[in-house]
C-alpha atoms as one frame of an Amber mdcrd trajectory, in Angstrom:
protein
  31.376 -16.585 -20.713  34.826 -15.742 -19.368  36.784 -18.909 -18.590  40.354
 -19.616 -17.682  42.252 -22.550 -19.068  42.868 -25.312 -16.553  46.423 -25.700
 -17.796  47.278 -22.282 -16.364  45.875 -23.142 -12.917  47.454 -26.580 -12.971
  50.844 -25.006 -13.734  50.423 -22.776 -10.701  49.766 -25.751  -8.440  52.674
 -27.688  -9.973  55.014 -24.806  -9.193  53.576 -24.682  -5.651  54.214 -28.403
  -5.336  57.832 -28.067  -6.488  58.464 -25.244  -4.055  56.821 -27.144  -1.235
  58.808 -30.283  -1.935  62.006 -28.288  -1.442  60.957 -27.293   2.081  61.663
 -29.249   5.226  59.279 -32.061   6.186  58.041 -29.954   9.078  56.609 -27.517
   6.550  54.661 -30.019   4.391  51.390 -28.676   3.007  48.371 -31.066   2.905
  46.209 -30.696  -0.203  42.506 -31.508   0.080  41.433 -34.643  -1.776  37.789
 -33.517  -1.747  36.559 -33.275  -5.336  32.825 -33.140  -4.626  30.125 -30.514
  -4.973  28.282 -29.792  -1.731  25.743 -27.199  -2.820  24.185 -26.134  -6.105
  21.559 -23.484  -6.831  20.396 -21.610  -9.906  19.148 -18.066 -10.079  15.365
 -17.733  -9.755  13.278 -19.131 -12.637  10.837 -16.321 -13.359   8.385 -14.906
 -10.809  11.152 -15.157  -8.194  10.809 -18.955  -7.837  13.820 -20.972  -6.676
  13.971 -24.684  -7.509  15.715 -27.141  -5.228  18.439 -29.268  -6.794  19.467
 -32.733  -5.659  23.114 -33.831  -5.792  23.493 -37.571  -6.373  27.130 -38.158
  -5.434  27.155 -41.801  -6.519  25.824 -41.120 -10.010  27.480 -37.736 -10.322
  24.152 -36.138 -11.178  22.748 -32.724 -10.227  19.039 -32.351 -11.047  15.794
 -30.729  -9.977  13.092 -33.157  -8.779  10.344 -30.625  -9.528  10.537 -29.923
 -13.239  10.514 -26.335 -14.417   7.372 -25.023 -16.137   6.754 -25.475 -19.834
   8.695 -22.932 -21.933  11.260 -22.376 -19.159  13.905 -23.103 -21.782  13.561
 -19.444 -22.733  14.865 -18.628 -19.240  17.576 -21.234 -18.718  19.293 -20.530
 -22.025  21.016 -17.635 -20.220  20.964 -18.262 -16.485  23.365 -17.746 -13.610
  24.555 -20.420 -11.232  23.840 -18.790  -7.887  25.646 -21.378  -5.743  28.327
 -23.908  -6.680  30.139 -24.952  -3.516  33.058 -27.352  -3.163  35.221 -27.998
  -0.135  38.177 -27.030  -2.271  39.325 -27.490  -5.809  38.376 -26.128  -9.201
  35.240 -26.686 -11.308  35.664 -26.908 -15.058  33.693 -27.498 -18.247  34.718
 -28.042 -21.854  35.159 -24.933 -23.953  34.469 -24.765 -27.695  37.884 -26.256
 -28.425  37.238 -29.172 -26.049  39.662 -27.973 -23.372  38.911 -28.097 -19.649
  38.358 -24.504 -18.607  37.365 -23.031 -15.281  33.733 -21.979 -14.834  33.114
 -18.391 -13.850  29.689 -18.439 -12.154  29.327 -14.694 -12.498  28.614 -15.328
 -16.187  25.464 -16.929 -17.550  25.236 -20.493 -18.811  23.017 -22.238 -21.338
  21.396 -25.136 -19.462  18.837 -26.176 -22.051  20.987 -29.257 -22.607  22.782
 -31.363 -20.003  26.077 -29.842 -18.928  29.112 -31.953 -18.078  31.447 -30.488
 -15.457  34.432 -31.721 -13.443  35.660 -30.958  -9.953  39.429 -31.088  -9.604
  40.902 -31.519  -6.143  44.007 -29.521  -5.328  45.987 -32.781  -5.314  44.876
 -33.446  -8.884  45.796 -29.922  -9.938  49.210 -30.288  -8.296  49.801 -33.556
 -10.122  50.069 -35.552  -6.888  46.837 -37.577  -7.417  45.521 -37.123 -10.957
  42.603 -39.460 -10.257  41.152 -37.105  -7.657  38.748 -35.673 -10.226  34.970
 -36.141 -10.117  32.636 -35.634 -13.070  29.055 -34.343 -12.703  26.161 -33.890
 -15.089  23.865 -30.909 -14.506  20.409 -31.845 -15.779  17.854 -29.029 -15.536
  14.529 -30.744 -16.113  11.719 -28.879 -17.848   8.149 -30.080 -18.329   7.485
 -30.946 -21.953   3.752 -30.615 -21.397   1.679 -28.036 -19.554   0.704 -29.547
 -16.152  -2.738 -27.910 -16.309  -3.601 -29.399 -19.709  -5.325 -32.634 -20.644
  -3.282 -35.020 -22.757  -5.321 -37.135 -25.164  -4.478 -40.554 -26.517  -6.150
 -42.911 -28.962  -6.804 -46.340 -27.408  -8.364 -48.177 -30.342 -11.616 -49.375
 -31.824 -14.318 -51.290 -30.031 -14.430 -54.834 -31.370 -17.557 -54.478 -33.500
 -18.813 -51.179 -34.790 -21.387 -49.663 -32.426 -24.067 -47.372 -33.765 -26.559
 -45.257 -31.851 -26.994 -44.947 -28.094 -24.748 -46.883 -25.743 -24.014 -47.279
 -22.044 -20.785 -48.413 -20.393 -20.174 -49.632 -16.848 -17.344 -51.211 -14.921
 -18.407 -54.250 -12.913 -15.774 -55.968 -10.799 -12.743 -56.082 -13.138 -14.630
 -55.999 -16.434 -15.966 -53.231 -18.658 -19.338 -53.719 -20.362 -20.674 -51.555
 -23.193 -24.320 -52.049 -24.162 -25.894 -51.043 -27.474 -28.662 -52.150 -29.810
 -27.935 -54.546 -32.663 -31.149 -54.643 -34.634 -33.782 -55.878 -32.196 -31.260
 -57.343 -29.741 -29.155 -55.829 -26.976 -25.495 -56.513 -27.626 -22.889 -56.379
 -24.878 -19.223 -55.708 -25.624 -16.881 -56.754 -22.817 -13.225 -56.051 -22.106
 -10.878 -56.203 -19.150  -8.551 -53.489 -20.485 -10.662 -51.425 -22.931  -8.385
 -52.651 -25.720  -9.349 -56.251 -26.435 -13.079 -56.849 -26.854 -15.528 -59.693
 -27.216 -19.223 -59.271 -27.974 -22.439 -61.266 -27.760 -26.145 -60.734 -27.378
 -27.644 -60.509 -23.915 -30.312 -63.006 -22.906 -33.822 -62.634 -24.305 -35.321
 -61.124 -21.149 -33.577 -57.830 -21.940 -34.899 -56.706 -25.311 -34.232 -52.941
 -25.308 -31.304 -50.793 -24.236 -31.852 -49.904 -20.561 -32.349 -46.251 -19.730
 -30.184 -46.778 -16.618 -27.619 -49.395 -15.598 -26.239 -49.445 -12.052 -23.343
 -51.732 -11.061 -23.128 -52.646  -7.363 -20.594 -54.945  -5.747 -22.092 -58.318
  -6.710 -25.027 -57.468  -8.957 -25.931 -55.130 -11.812 -29.353 -53.474 -11.838
 -31.027 -51.855 -14.834 -34.320 -50.230 -15.738 -36.254 -50.450 -19.003 -39.918
 -49.546 -19.536 -40.267 -48.856 -15.778 -39.206 -52.414 -14.903 -36.064 -53.615
 -13.123 -33.665 -56.184 -14.567 -30.693 -57.804 -12.870 -27.509 -59.627 -13.820
 -24.542 -61.133 -11.995 -22.249 -61.392 -15.015 -23.301 -58.517 -17.281 -24.540
 -60.880 -20.010 -27.386 -62.987 -18.644 -30.296 -60.783 -17.538 -33.570 -61.600
 -15.808 -36.521 -59.522 -14.714 -36.065 -58.666 -11.039 -38.644 -59.328  -8.323
 -36.700 -57.340  -5.712 -38.546 -54.061  -6.365 -42.184 -53.119  -6.162 -44.188
 -50.750  -8.311 -42.991 -48.604 -11.190 -39.238 -47.993 -11.047 -38.416 -45.248
 -13.537 -34.654 -45.046 -13.348 -31.710 -45.824 -11.107 -29.929 -42.701  -9.922
 -26.750 -43.624  -8.092 -24.839 -46.021  -5.889 -23.126 -44.884  -2.719 -21.026
 -46.699  -0.076 -22.769 -46.569   3.297 -20.923 -47.236   6.534 -21.983 -50.563
   8.008 -22.413 -49.986  11.733 -22.538 -53.730  12.367 -19.177 -54.394  10.761
 -16.355 -55.445  13.031 -13.676 -55.379  10.366 -12.152 -52.591   8.344 -12.686
 -54.564   5.128 -16.453 -54.722   5.552 -16.866 -51.161   6.729 -18.991 -49.987
   3.761 -21.887 -51.544   1.872 -23.454 -50.333  -1.370 -26.763 -48.508  -1.379
 -28.744 -47.992  -4.593 -30.998 -44.980  -5.033 -33.738 -44.770  -7.661 -36.822
 -42.898  -8.835 -40.318 -44.391  -8.579 -43.732 -43.093  -9.600 -46.670 -43.600
  -7.236 -50.070 -42.043  -7.984 -48.437 -39.757 -10.550 -45.962 -38.442  -7.966
 -42.247 -39.125  -8.241 -40.419 -40.334  -5.128 -36.798 -41.055  -4.313 -36.068
 -44.491  -2.871 -33.055 -46.404  -1.602 -32.158 -50.019  -0.884 -29.013 -51.666
   0.486 -27.409 -54.300  -1.706 -27.145 -56.578   1.320 -30.943 -56.408   1.726
 -31.998 -57.053  -1.876 -33.269 -60.491  -0.868 -35.127 -59.088   2.149 -38.833
 -58.412   1.827 -39.962 -54.798   2.188 -36.357 -53.548   2.277 -37.020 -50.468
   0.132 -36.840 -47.102   1.908 -38.735 -44.062   0.719 -36.410 -41.071   1.101
 -38.538 -38.125  -0.030 -40.625 -36.766  -2.847 -38.537 -35.734  -5.838 -38.321
 -31.965  -6.173 -39.667 -30.124  -9.161 -36.124 -29.548 -10.418 -35.010 -33.151
  -9.930 -33.865 -34.704 -13.240 -35.839 -37.641 -14.596 -33.727 -39.115 -17.408
 -30.142 -39.556 -18.615 -28.964 -39.111 -15.044 -25.222 -39.221 -14.504 -23.718
 -39.508 -11.040 -20.308 -39.375  -9.438 -19.100 -40.264  -5.955 -16.433 -38.767
  -3.724 -15.456 -38.981  -0.079 -15.682 -36.019   2.268 -14.862 -36.153   5.956
 -15.048 -39.933   6.117 -18.448 -40.009   4.409 -19.274 -40.585   0.760 -21.305
 -38.129  -1.284 -23.178 -38.418  -4.587 -23.623 -35.544  -7.027 -25.825 -35.945
 -10.093 -26.804 -34.066 -13.240 -29.477 -35.156 -15.692 -32.216 -34.042 -18.057
 -35.738 -32.773 -17.369 -39.029 -33.122 -19.240 -39.080 -29.354 -19.589 -35.884
 -27.342 -19.534 -35.123 -25.210 -16.496 -34.400 -21.716 -17.765 -32.897 -18.529
 -16.416 -32.920 -15.093 -17.996 -29.562 -13.588 -18.892 -30.021 -10.114 -20.284
 -32.960 -10.493 -22.610 -32.296 -14.149 -23.418 -33.599 -17.336 -21.771 -30.847
 -19.892 -21.115 -31.604 -23.610 -20.393 -29.567 -24.739 -17.368 -28.718 -27.903
 -15.454 -29.260 -28.190 -11.722 -26.953 -30.461  -9.714 -28.300 -32.501  -6.809
 -26.339 -33.986  -3.924 -26.911 -37.009  -1.696 -25.206 -37.802   1.605 -26.699
 -41.261   2.108 -29.775 -39.877   3.840 -31.186 -36.834   2.016 -31.191 -35.478
  -1.522 -30.688 -31.709  -1.809 -30.675 -29.283  -4.703 -27.175 -27.855  -5.111
 -27.215 -25.869  -8.299 -27.656 -22.167  -8.616 -29.706 -20.118 -11.038 -27.225
 -17.266 -10.730 -26.615 -15.643 -14.082 -22.866 -15.725 -13.459 -22.423 -19.206
 -11.964 -24.879 -21.476 -13.754 -24.279 -24.761 -15.550 -25.768 -24.848 -19.057
 -28.132 -27.615 -20.053 -26.440 -30.626 -21.635 -28.079 -33.406 -23.595 -26.898
 -36.827 -22.441 -24.847 -35.199 -19.651 -21.888 -36.723 -17.854 -20.548 -35.651
 -14.478 -17.216 -36.819 -13.079 -15.156 -36.173  -9.964 -11.583 -35.644 -11.115
  -8.545 -34.067  -9.467 -10.777 -33.102  -6.511 -13.163 -31.114  -8.704 -16.496
 -31.752 -10.415 -16.637 -31.566 -14.210 -19.614 -31.913 -16.520 -20.178 -31.973
 -20.290 -22.522 -33.580 -22.812 -23.433 -34.261 -26.429 -21.795 -32.085 -29.085
 -18.647 -31.733 -26.918 -18.641 -27.972 -27.171 -17.391 -27.212 -23.663 -16.535
 -28.541 -20.208 -17.809 -26.895 -17.032 -16.174 -27.160 -13.619 -17.421 -26.672
 -10.064 -14.968 -25.882  -7.298 -17.585 -26.016  -4.537 -19.102 -29.470  -5.043
 -21.818 -28.580  -7.547 -23.160 -25.271  -6.262 -21.530 -22.838  -8.696 -20.170
 -23.613 -12.145 -17.905 -21.966 -14.673 -16.379 -22.908 -17.989 -13.215 -24.923
 -17.434  -9.854 -23.493 -18.391  -9.207 -23.788 -22.125  -6.295 -26.113 -21.308
  -8.773 -28.583 -19.781 -10.724 -29.206 -22.960 -11.594 -31.623 -25.730  -9.431
 -31.924 -28.844 -10.396 -29.170 -31.264  -8.827 -28.607 -34.672  -8.309 -25.717
 -37.059 -10.627 -26.374 -39.971  -9.342 -23.426 -41.962  -6.865 -25.704 -43.711
  -8.027 -26.733 -47.135  -9.840 -30.097 -47.204  -8.963 -30.829 -43.558 -10.177
 -34.194 -42.209  -9.802 -35.310 -38.573  -7.272 -38.083 -37.965  -5.936 -40.014
 -34.978  -3.050 -37.523 -34.872  -5.472 -34.575 -35.116  -8.755 -35.705 -33.548
 -11.955 -33.686 -33.445 -14.769 -34.330 -30.931 -16.961 -31.362 -31.775 -20.474
 -32.422 -32.720 -20.190 -36.037 -31.541 -23.089 -37.799 -29.830 -23.783 -41.325
 -28.582 -20.943 -41.835 -26.149 -20.217 -43.118 -22.660 -17.506 -42.388 -20.102
 -15.723 -44.515 -17.504 -12.855 -43.593 -15.202  -9.695 -45.454 -14.270  -9.202
 -43.895 -10.845  -6.008 -45.839 -10.167  -4.199 -44.313 -13.149  -6.240 -41.071
 -13.365  -7.507 -41.739 -16.897 -10.889 -40.667 -18.263 -12.038 -43.027 -21.022
 -14.420 -41.896 -23.772 -16.212 -44.545 -25.824 -17.859 -43.314 -29.027 -20.392
 -44.982 -31.276 -19.776 -44.796 -35.000 -21.316 -41.670 -36.467 -21.577 -38.946
 -39.066 -21.096 -35.515 -37.543 -22.189 -32.029 -38.524 -21.373 -28.908 -36.549
 -21.001 -25.188 -37.081 -17.673 -23.497 -36.383 -16.677 -19.936 -37.249 -20.157
 -19.580 -38.732 -19.374 -22.347 -41.220 -20.808 -25.878 -41.389 -18.366 -28.786
 -41.113 -18.879 -32.512 -41.593 -16.872 -35.624 -40.789 -17.326 -39.303 -39.872
 -15.743 -41.405 -37.136 -15.585 -45.063 -36.098 -16.736 -46.549 -32.820 -13.528
 -45.784 -31.006 -12.015 -45.183 -27.593  -9.976 -42.207 -26.418  -8.537 -41.440
 -23.016  -7.447 -38.245 -21.305  -5.334 -37.469 -18.280  -4.328 -34.230 -16.606
  -0.583 -33.837 -17.102   0.002 -32.822 -13.484  -1.424 -36.135 -12.256   0.952
 -37.997 -14.546   3.872 -35.887 -13.278   2.902 -36.723  -9.695   2.804 -40.451
 -10.428   6.159 -40.304 -12.212   7.662 -38.467  -9.236   6.258 -41.025  -6.786
   7.773 -43.785  -8.914  11.136 -42.028  -8.827  11.158 -41.292 -12.552
């Protein structure tokens, strides 16, 4: 960079001042006291993108609110300042010898680190008002993490070790994880997914339910085609609110209450479930507000041939002022499509608008969702994602469950390189591949996805080699970096 020493410029202004002082009063020259920067802009940051910079005059800080992409440090190590505007005066920075030297913006700068500059008013340069100097810090902010990637963090262990199948729900402000402890159902409860207490449920519930559905004021569950209910997640009784053989609960959805006069009571919860009558499966619904009302169950329709019957996972999102459910589950017999000369088991998504269930999925050979055991579906960052046991891949739907594709490799589970000799997964280098017996809950306020794992021994094949490892009953959470960036920006960080 070509820079001129400030001492040379200052000498020029001092000479000008001496000459001026020898003139008559009528010829006095007024020097500008303005030592502020009014505009700042860098050259484009790759792909012709210009980033807006904010000038905080009080703090003397010049920064970009929208951070540059990851790896932009390879661009800003030699970048031009396109605009650096002052009302008058001289802008300087320290040279290698620590002297104030004038910046030449036609030369590139290294802005990977914060740069301290000064603006000298003409009065300061002339020696009339040496305090008319303002310091600024140029801080070019670069994302440390890829915004399109998931960041994973270890939360901790569940209080007691959990083995085998489990189910987790959030009811009111508490999380409940259910698992079998010998011949008893144990419930682990926590308000923050960090500190846990555990106890056995009451004797009425003797096996792990195949479905658990939290509503606003009550939790419903099915086991052996019977319904159980609880108001605290611990004490369970057999329910008399349902008739016949209830196979499994499917979903809960907020339904607009037409009788409500207040905004607060605008929606009420509706439960949907699967019943068998004369060897035919039907879809039913009931409003939570009518659970105590006789004959309140509503038959929606016969379940389609492709409707899942077990391990059903649902998610809910709002569209056009109305809530929607989308589900994925397992079937007695796999649904298969032919790709080339190979049959591929697939999952079919179903959607519910509060009135009708409809098959959403496609059997297209280029837009199908593969079959998952113990599947989970979530609505996250305005998209649908699904995955299941073994944690081999995540699939995403951008059109609400109709077509699916493998998610970007940045949006993935933690995978490790097992080529290292005697590698073992650790908290710093976690591995999810091959894991089973898990449950998922979402913290929608903070955009976290929580994964709760039962203790287990894992075997999987990678690079045509078998690998083995063990893990505790532990909790991990993931969040898309972009969502964290957005929250930090909203908080002014």
